[in-house]
Coordinates of C-alpha atoms in Angstrom, one line a residue:
X18 CA -4.2 19.5 -34.0
X19 CA -4.2 16.7 -31.4
X20 CA -3.9 17.6 -27.8
X21 CA -2.2 15.1 -25.6
X22 CA -4.0 14.6 -22.2
X23 CA -1.6 14.9 -19.3
X24 CA -2.0 12.1 -16.7
X25 CA -2.6 13.0 -13.1
X26 CA 0.4 13.8 -11.0
X27 CA 0.3 10.5 -9.3
X28 CA 0.7 8.7 -12.6
X29 CA 3.9 10.5 -13.4
X30 CA 5.7 9.5 -10.2
X31 CA 8.7 7.3 -10.6
X32 CA 8.0 5.3 -7.5
X33 CA 4.6 4.4 -6.3
X34 CA 3.6 5.7 -2.8
X35 CA 2.8 2.2 -1.5
X36 CA 6.3 1.0 -2.6
X37 CA 7.8 4.0 -0.8
X38 CA 5.9 3.3 2.4
X39 CA 6.6 -0.4 2.4
X40 CA 10.3 0.1 1.6
X41 CA 10.5 2.6 4.4
X42 CA 9.1 0.1 6.9
X43 CA 11.4 -2.7 5.6
X44 CA 14.4 -0.4 5.8
X45 CA 13.6 0.6 9.4
X46 CA 13.3 -3.1 10.4
X47 CA 16.4 -4.2 8.6
X48 CA 18.6 -1.4 9.9
X49 CA 17.5 -2.1 13.4
X50 CA 18.1 -5.9 13.0
X51 CA 21.7 -5.1 11.9
X52 CA 22.2 -2.8 14.9
X53 CA 20.9 -5.4 17.3
X54 CA 23.3 -8.0 15.8
X55 CA 26.2 -5.7 16.2
X56 CA 25.4 -5.0 19.9
X57 CA 24.8 -8.7 20.5
X58 CA 28.3 -9.6 19.1
X59 CA 29.9 -6.8 21.1
X60 CA 28.4 -8.1 24.3
X61 CA 30.2 -11.4 23.9
X62 CA 29.0 -14.9 23.8
X63 CA 28.1 -17.3 26.6
X64 CA 29.9 -20.7 26.7
X65 CA 26.5 -22.4 26.4
X66 CA 25.0 -22.5 22.9
X67 CA 21.5 -22.7 24.1
X68 CA 21.9 -19.5 26.2
X69 CA 23.4 -17.7 23.2
X70 CA 20.4 -18.7 21.1
X71 CA 18.1 -17.7 24.0
X72 CA 19.6 -14.2 24.2
X73 CA 19.4 -13.7 20.4
X74 CA 15.8 -14.8 20.1
X75 CA 14.9 -12.6 23.1
X76 CA 16.6 -9.6 21.4
X77 CA 14.8 -10.1 18.1
X78 CA 11.5 -10.8 19.9
X79 CA 11.9 -7.4 21.7
X80 CA 12.7 -5.7 18.4
X81 CA 9.7 -7.1 16.6
X82 CA 7.5 -6.2 19.6
X83 CA 8.6 -2.6 19.2
X84 CA 8.0 -2.8 15.4
X85 CA 4.5 -4.2 16.1
X86 CA 3.7 -1.0 18.0
X87 CA 4.8 1.1 15.0
X88 CA 2.5 -0.9 12.7
X89 CA -0.6 -0.1 14.8
X90 CA 0.3 3.5 15.7
X91 CA -1.9 4.7 12.8
X92 CA 0.7 7.3 11.7
X93 CA -0.8 9.3 8.8
X94 CA 2.3 9.0 6.5
X95 CA 2.3 5.2 6.6
X96 CA -1.4 4.8 6.6
X97 CA -2.0 7.0 3.5
X98 CA 0.7 5.0 1.6
X99 CA 0.1 1.4 2.8
X100 CA -3.4 1.4 4.3
X101 CA -4.7 0.3 7.7
X102 CA -5.8 -3.1 6.4
X103 CA -2.4 -4.1 5.2
X104 CA -0.7 -2.6 8.3
X105 CA -3.1 -4.5 10.5
X106 CA -2.3 -7.7 8.6
X107 CA 1.4 -7.2 9.0
X108 CA 0.8 -6.5 12.7
X109 CA -1.0 -9.8 13.0
X110 CA 1.8 -11.9 11.5
X111 CA 4.4 -9.9 13.4
X112 CA 2.5 -10.7 16.6
X113 CA 2.8 -14.4 15.9
X114 CA 6.5 -14.0 15.1
X115 CA 6.9 -12.3 18.5
X116 CA 5.1 -15.1 20.2
X117 CA 7.3 -17.9 18.7
X118 CA 10.5 -15.9 19.3
X119 CA 9.8 -15.3 22.9
X120 CA 8.7 -18.9 23.4
X121 CA 12.0 -19.9 21.9
X122 CA 13.8 -17.4 24.1
X123 CA 12.2 -18.9 27.2
X124 CA 12.9 -22.5 26.2
X125 CA 16.5 -21.9 25.2
X126 CA 17.3 -19.9 28.3
X127 CA 15.8 -22.4 30.7
X128 CA 17.3 -25.5 29.1
X129 CA 20.6 -23.6 28.7
X130 CA 20.8 -22.7 32.3
X131 CA 19.7 -26.2 33.3
X132 CA 22.7 -27.7 31.4
X133 CA 25.0 -25.0 32.7
X134 CA 23.9 -25.4 36.3
X135 CA 26.2 -27.0 38.8
X136 CA 23.2 -28.5 40.5
X137 CA 22.4 -31.6 38.4
X138 CA 19.2 -32.2 40.3
X139 CA 17.5 -29.2 38.7
X140 CA 15.0 -30.1 35.9
X141 CA 13.8 -27.3 33.5
X142 CA 10.7 -26.5 35.6
X143 CA 12.7 -26.1 38.8
X144 CA 15.3 -24.1 36.9
X145 CA 12.6 -21.7 35.7
X146 CA 11.4 -21.4 39.3
X147 CA 14.9 -20.8 40.5
X148 CA 15.5 -18.1 37.8
X149 CA 12.2 -16.4 38.7
X150 CA 13.2 -16.3 42.4
X151 CA 16.9 -15.3 42.0
X152 CA 17.1 -13.1 38.9
X153 CA 15.5 -9.7 38.8
X154 CA 13.0 -9.2 36.1
X155 CA 12.5 -12.9 35.2
X156 CA 9.1 -13.1 36.9
X157 CA 8.0 -10.0 34.9
X158 CA 9.1 -11.7 31.7
X159 CA 7.1 -14.9 32.6
X160 CA 4.0 -12.7 33.1
X161 CA 4.6 -10.9 29.8
X162 CA 5.0 -14.2 28.0
X163 CA 1.8 -15.5 29.5
X164 CA -0.1 -12.5 28.4
X165 CA 1.3 -12.7 24.9
X166 CA 0.3 -16.4 24.7
X167 CA -3.3 -15.6 25.7
X168 CA -3.5 -12.8 23.1
X169 CA -2.0 -15.1 20.5
X170 CA -4.6 -17.8 21.2
X171 CA -7.6 -15.4 21.1
X172 CA -6.1 -13.8 17.9
X173 CA -6.2 -17.2 16.0
X174 CA -9.0 -17.1 13.4
X175 CA -11.0 -19.9 15.0
X176 CA -11.1 -18.0 18.3
X177 CA -11.7 -14.6 16.7
X178 CA -14.9 -15.9 15.0
X179 CA -16.3 -16.9 18.4
X180 CA -15.5 -13.6 20.2
X181 CA -17.3 -10.3 20.0
X182 CA -14.9 -7.6 18.7
X183 CA -15.2 -5.6 21.9
X184 CA -14.2 -8.7 24.0
X185 CA -11.2 -9.5 21.7
X186 CA -10.2 -5.8 21.7
X187 CA -10.3 -5.6 25.5
X188 CA -8.1 -8.7 25.8
X189 CA -5.8 -7.4 23.1
X190 CA -5.2 -4.2 25.1
X191 CA -3.2 -6.3 27.7
X192 CA -0.5 -6.4 25.0
X193 CA 0.6 -3.0 26.2
X194 CA 1.0 -4.4 29.8
X195 CA 3.2 -7.2 28.3
X196 CA 5.3 -4.5 26.4
X197 CA 6.0 -2.7 29.7
X198 CA 6.8 -5.9 31.5
X199 CA 9.1 -7.1 28.7
X200 CA 11.0 -3.9 28.6
X201 CA 11.6 -3.8 32.4
X202 CA 12.8 -7.4 32.2
X203 CA 15.2 -6.4 29.4
X204 CA 16.5 -3.4 31.5
X205 CA 17.0 -5.6 34.6
X206 CA 18.4 -8.8 33.0
X207 CA 19.4 -8.2 29.4
X208 CA 23.1 -8.8 29.0
X209 CA 23.2 -6.9 25.7
X210 CA 21.2 -4.0 27.2
X211 CA 23.7 -3.6 30.0
X212 CA 26.8 -4.3 28.0
X213 CA 27.5 -0.7 27.0
X214 CA 26.0 2.8 27.3
X215 CA 25.6 2.8 23.5
X216 CA 23.5 -0.4 23.6
X217 CA 21.4 1.0 26.5
X218 CA 20.8 4.3 24.7
X219 CA 19.8 2.4 21.5
X220 CA 17.2 0.2 23.3
X221 CA 15.8 3.2 25.2
X222 CA 15.4 5.0 21.8
X223 CA 13.7 1.9 20.2
X224 CA 11.2 1.5 22.9
X225 CA 10.7 5.2 23.4
X226 CA 10.2 5.8 19.7
X227 CA 7.7 2.9 19.4
X228 CA 5.6 4.1 22.4
X229 CA 5.8 7.7 21.3
X230 CA 4.5 6.6 17.9
X231 CA 1.5 4.9 19.5
X232 CA 0.9 7.8 21.9
X233 CA 1.0 10.3 19.1
X234 CA -1.1 8.4 16.5
X235 CA -3.7 6.8 18.8
X236 CA -4.2 9.6 21.3
X237 CA -2.6 13.0 20.7
X238 CA -3.5 13.4 17.0
X239 CA -7.2 12.3 17.4
X240 CA -7.6 14.6 20.5
X241 CA -6.0 17.5 18.8
X242 CA -8.0 17.2 15.6
X243 CA -11.3 16.8 17.4
X244 CA -10.6 19.8 19.7
X245 CA -9.7 21.8 16.6
X246 CA -12.7 20.9 14.4
X247 CA -15.5 20.5 16.9
X248 CA -17.6 18.1 14.8
X249 CA -21.4 18.0 15.0
X250 CA -24.2 16.3 13.1
X251 CA -26.1 18.8 10.9
X252 CA -28.5 16.4 9.1
X253 CA -29.7 12.8 9.1
X254 CA -31.1 11.8 5.7
X255 CA -32.7 8.3 5.1
X256 CA -31.5 7.0 1.7
X257 CA -33.7 3.8 1.8
X258 CA -35.4 1.6 4.4
X259 CA -32.1 0.4 5.7
X260 CA -29.5 3.0 4.6
X261 CA -29.0 6.5 6.1
X262 CA -26.6 9.4 5.4
X263 CA -25.2 11.5 8.2
X264 CA -24.0 15.0 7.4
X265 CA -21.3 16.5 9.7
X266 CA -19.8 19.9 9.9
X267 CA -17.2 21.7 12.1
X268 CA -14.6 24.4 12.3
X269 CA -11.7 24.7 9.8
X270 CA -12.7 21.5 7.9
X271 CA -10.6 22.8 4.9
X272 CA -7.6 22.0 7.1
X273 CA -8.6 18.4 7.7
X274 CA -6.4 16.2 5.5
X275 CA -9.2 13.9 4.3
X276 CA -9.5 12.6 0.8
X277 CA -12.2 10.8 -1.2
X278 CA -12.0 7.0 -0.5
X279 CA -10.9 7.3 3.1
X280 CA -12.8 6.4 6.2
X281 CA -13.0 7.5 9.9
X282 CA -13.7 5.7 13.1
X283 CA -16.9 7.6 14.2
X284 CA -18.1 8.0 17.8
X285 CA -21.4 9.7 18.2
X286 CA -21.4 11.2 21.7
X287 CA -24.8 10.1 23.0
X288 CA -25.5 8.3 26.2
X289 CA -25.9 4.9 24.5
X290 CA -23.3 5.2 21.7
X291 CA -20.3 7.2 23.0
X292 CA -18.2 4.1 23.7
X293 CA -18.8 2.6 20.2
X294 CA -16.4 3.4 17.3
X295 CA -17.5 2.3 13.8
X296 CA -15.6 2.6 10.6
X297 CA -17.6 4.3 7.8
X298 CA -16.2 5.7 4.6
X299 CA -16.9 9.2 3.4
X300 CA -19.6 8.9 0.8
X301 CA -18.9 12.4 -0.7
X302 CA -15.5 14.0 -1.5
X303 CA -14.6 16.4 1.3
X304 CA -15.3 20.0 0.3
X305 CA -13.9 21.8 3.3
X306 CA -17.4 22.5 4.7
X307 CA -19.1 19.2 5.3
X308 CA -18.3 15.5 5.8
X309 CA -20.8 12.8 4.9
X310 CA -21.0 9.1 5.7
X311 CA -23.6 6.7 4.5
X312 CA -24.2 3.5 6.5
X313 CA -26.4 0.4 6.0
X314 CA -28.2 -1.1 8.9
X315 CA -26.1 -4.1 9.9
X316 CA -26.6 -4.2 13.7
X317 CA -27.9 -2.3 16.7
X318 CA -25.2 0.3 16.3
X319 CA -25.7 1.2 12.7
X320 CA -29.5 0.9 13.0
X321 CA -29.4 3.6 15.7
X322 CA -27.8 6.1 13.3
X323 CA -31.1 7.2 11.8
X324 CA -32.3 8.3 15.3
X325 CA -29.3 10.7 15.8
X326 CA -30.4 14.2 16.6
X327 CA -29.0 17.3 14.8
X328 CA -26.4 18.9 17.0
X329 CA -25.0 15.6 18.3
X330 CA -21.3 15.9 19.0
X331 CA -19.0 13.6 17.0
X332 CA -15.5 12.3 17.9
X333 CA -13.8 11.0 14.7
X334 CA -10.5 9.2 14.4
X335 CA -8.9 9.6 11.0
X336 CA -8.9 10.0 8.2
X337 CA -7.5 6.5 7.5
X338 CA -6.9 4.4 4.4
X339 CA -4.9 4.2 1.2
X340 CA -8.0 3.8 -1.1
X341 CA -7.4 7.2 -2.7
X342 CA -6.3 8.8 -6.0
X343 CA -2.8 9.1 -4.5
X344 CA -2.1 5.6 -5.8
X345 CA -3.2 6.2 -9.4
X346 CA -0.9 4.8 -12.1
X347 CA -3.1 5.4 -15.2
X348 CA -5.1 8.4 -16.5
X349 CA -8.3 6.4 -16.8
X350 CA -10.1 4.3 -14.1
X351 CA -12.6 1.6 -13.6
X352 CA -14.6 1.9 -10.3
X353 CA -16.4 -1.3 -9.2
X354 CA -18.9 -1.1 -6.2
X355 CA -21.0 -3.8 -4.5
X356 CA -23.9 -2.9 -2.3
X357 CA -23.1 -0.2 0.3
X358 CA -19.4 -0.4 -0.9
X359 CA -20.6 2.3 -3.3
X360 CA -19.9 5.0 -0.6
X361 CA -16.2 5.4 -1.2
X362 CA -16.6 4.7 -4.9
X363 CA -19.1 7.6 -5.2
X364 CA -16.7 9.9 -3.4
X365 CA -13.8 8.8 -5.7
X366 CA -15.8 9.5 -8.8
X367 CA -16.4 13.0 -7.6
X368 CA -12.6 13.6 -7.2
X369 CA -11.3 11.6 -10.2
X370 CA -10.0 13.2 -13.4
X371 CA -9.8 11.3 -16.7
X372 CA -12.3 8.9 -18.2
X373 CA -14.0 6.7 -15.7
X374 CA -16.2 3.6 -16.0
X375 CA -18.4 2.7 -13.0
X376 CA -19.9 -0.7 -12.4
X377 CA -22.4 -0.9 -9.6
X378 CA -23.3 -4.5 -8.5
X379 CA -26.5 -5.0 -6.5
X380 CA -29.1 -7.7 -6.1
X381 CA -32.1 -5.5 -7.2
X382 CA -32.6 -2.0 -8.4
X383 CA -34.0 -1.1 -5.0
X384 CA -30.6 -1.9 -3.4
X385 CA -28.8 0.7 -5.5
X386 CA -28.5 3.4 -2.9
X387 CA -26.9 6.7 -4.1
X388 CA -27.6 5.6 -7.6
X389 CA -29.2 8.9 -8.6
X390 CA -26.1 10.8 -7.3
X391 CA -23.9 8.4 -9.3
X392 CA -25.9 8.9 -12.4
X393 CA -25.7 12.7 -12.2
X394 CA -22.0 12.6 -11.4
X395 CA -21.3 10.3 -14.3
X396 CA -23.2 12.5 -16.6
X397 CA -21.4 15.6 -15.4
X398 CA -18.0 14.0 -15.7
X399 CA -18.5 12.1 -19.0
X400 CA -18.2 8.7 -17.2
X401 CA -19.9 5.5 -18.1
X402 CA -22.2 3.9 -15.5
X403 CA -23.4 0.3 -15.5
X404 CA -25.9 -1.0 -13.0
X405 CA -25.5 -4.8 -12.8
X406 CA -28.4 -6.5 -11.0
X407 CA -29.3 -10.1 -10.2
X408 CA -28.4 -13.0 -7.8
X409 CA -24.8 -13.7 -7.1
X410 CA -24.9 -16.9 -9.2
X411 CA -24.3 -16.8 -12.1
X412 CA -21.5 -14.3 -11.5
X413 CA -22.3 -11.1 -13.3
X414 CA -18.7 -9.9 -13.0
X415 CA -16.9 -12.9 -14.4
X416 CA -13.9 -12.2 -16.7
X417 CA -15.9 -12.4 -19.9
X418 CA -18.5 -9.9 -18.7
X419 CA -15.9 -7.5 -17.3
X420 CA -14.0 -7.6 -20.6
X421 CA -17.3 -6.9 -22.5
X422 CA -18.2 -3.9 -20.3
X423 CA -14.6 -2.5 -20.2
X424 CA -12.6 -3.7 -23.2
X425 CA -9.5 -1.6 -22.2
X426 CA -9.6 -2.8 -18.6
X427 CA -5.9 -3.8 -18.5
X428 CA -5.0 -0.2 -19.2
X429 CA -7.0 1.3 -16.4
X430 CA -6.6 1.7 -12.6
X431 CA -9.3 -0.4 -10.9
X432 CA -10.8 0.7 -7.6
X433 CA -12.9 -2.1 -5.9
X434 CA -15.1 -1.9 -2.8
X435 CA -17.9 -4.3 -1.7
X436 CA -18.7 -7.4 0.3
X437 CA -15.8 -9.8 0.7
X438 CA -17.3 -12.6 -1.5
X439 CA -17.8 -10.1 -4.3
X440 CA -14.4 -8.6 -3.9
X441 CA -12.7 -12.0 -3.9
X442 CA -14.6 -13.0 -7.1
X443 CA -13.7 -9.7 -8.9
X444 CA -10.1 -9.9 -7.9
X445 CA -10.0 -13.4 -9.4
X446 CA -11.5 -12.0 -12.6
X447 CA -9.0 -9.2 -12.7
X448 CA -6.1 -11.7 -12.4
X449 CA -7.6 -13.7 -15.3
X450 CA -7.8 -10.6 -17.4
X451 CA -4.1 -9.8 -16.7
X452 CA -4.7 -6.5 -15.0
X453 CA -1.4 -5.5 -13.4
X454 CA -1.4 -5.8 -9.6
X455 CA -0.1 -2.2 -9.3
X456 CA -3.3 -1.0 -11.0
X457 CA -5.7 -2.8 -8.6
X458 CA -6.7 -0.8 -5.5
X459 CA -8.9 -2.1 -2.7
X460 CA -9.1 -2.0 1.1
X461 CA -10.7 -4.1 3.7
X462 CA -11.8 -2.7 7.0
X463 CA -9.7 -4.5 9.6
X464 CA -8.9 -3.0 13.0
X465 CA -6.3 -4.0 15.6
X466 CA -4.9 -2.8 18.9

């Protein structure tokens, strides 16, 4: 008698979690865009077309600014379904949209009032000065726009490459100052805001909800979890000359909602490291007693990890990431790791059910950290393990080679983690092999805010 294998619960869901999360965000934005349009119409139109356009672009710039805060609030429900990397990417593009809308708002309003003014001697610059001197809140709006322009300039890719992350992050924090200034400008001078009590209540709710989301996700939840779990280092184990594993324990870890494939922002509370937060994935599936991260030396921060002392207090923000089995669509899986990207792959293999194929891409055998653990796990779970070594050229993970190693690749979920060049090459191979996009799971570390 043949027994049919039941796929995991995630594969039987009618709607994928990522689609649910993305649709939820789109629905929130669309519904608010409609409400803003209704209040805008109810407030009435100015006789000058430029002023009408200025007010409309200002309103939608304010709405997108509030939406931007939601994207970086790191709320667990959205993060588990969409992933911090995608939320951060949306935050980036939303930020540029805010910049252009608010620039348009300023230009339309200034030129509109210049045309509307009875004083024909006023040019746009003098009109702006006059508005700043005579209309409450306009000077705050100018300051907010200047901050947003600076943040936009330093967020351009060419500028980001020239700035240290800490410098960029410090400048980026001024966005919160711009948010407060923009809101107070809207309260003081916004025609739609002051047109009715319903409109006023709505805008207070929008800004209050966005700020509450940031306050909860970025401050309250991390503080509460760390007070609850009291994390400490219990062991520091060198895996190779440049790779080290840190074992961490604490109270009630079975209540920490962490899953294999996720990562934390780790702060080790020593005199020289307490201010640094680094994203490291869990390199073993959480078991309710211990958390483990494995890091490769890539700078002074990660190099210092092997000198941590047992008992060091740890402040961890997370868990973050959508690189989990929550998004499975098929009963069988292919796990592809490159270099130290093996850490979440190793954790996922421990948690996965169904048949798995693991491909581990490294330059030499000596670079294959955690290989013994992978081999033992694969043996225990009946998985196939392929260690692929050699220089990056020729590409050992080209479409033909992947199809040879995994003939049924199009029928599997594919989890991919490694250096960006390798990930880009493998994603190209998967496209050539017609692996459905919904079955490809990957995440890039990308922080904002």
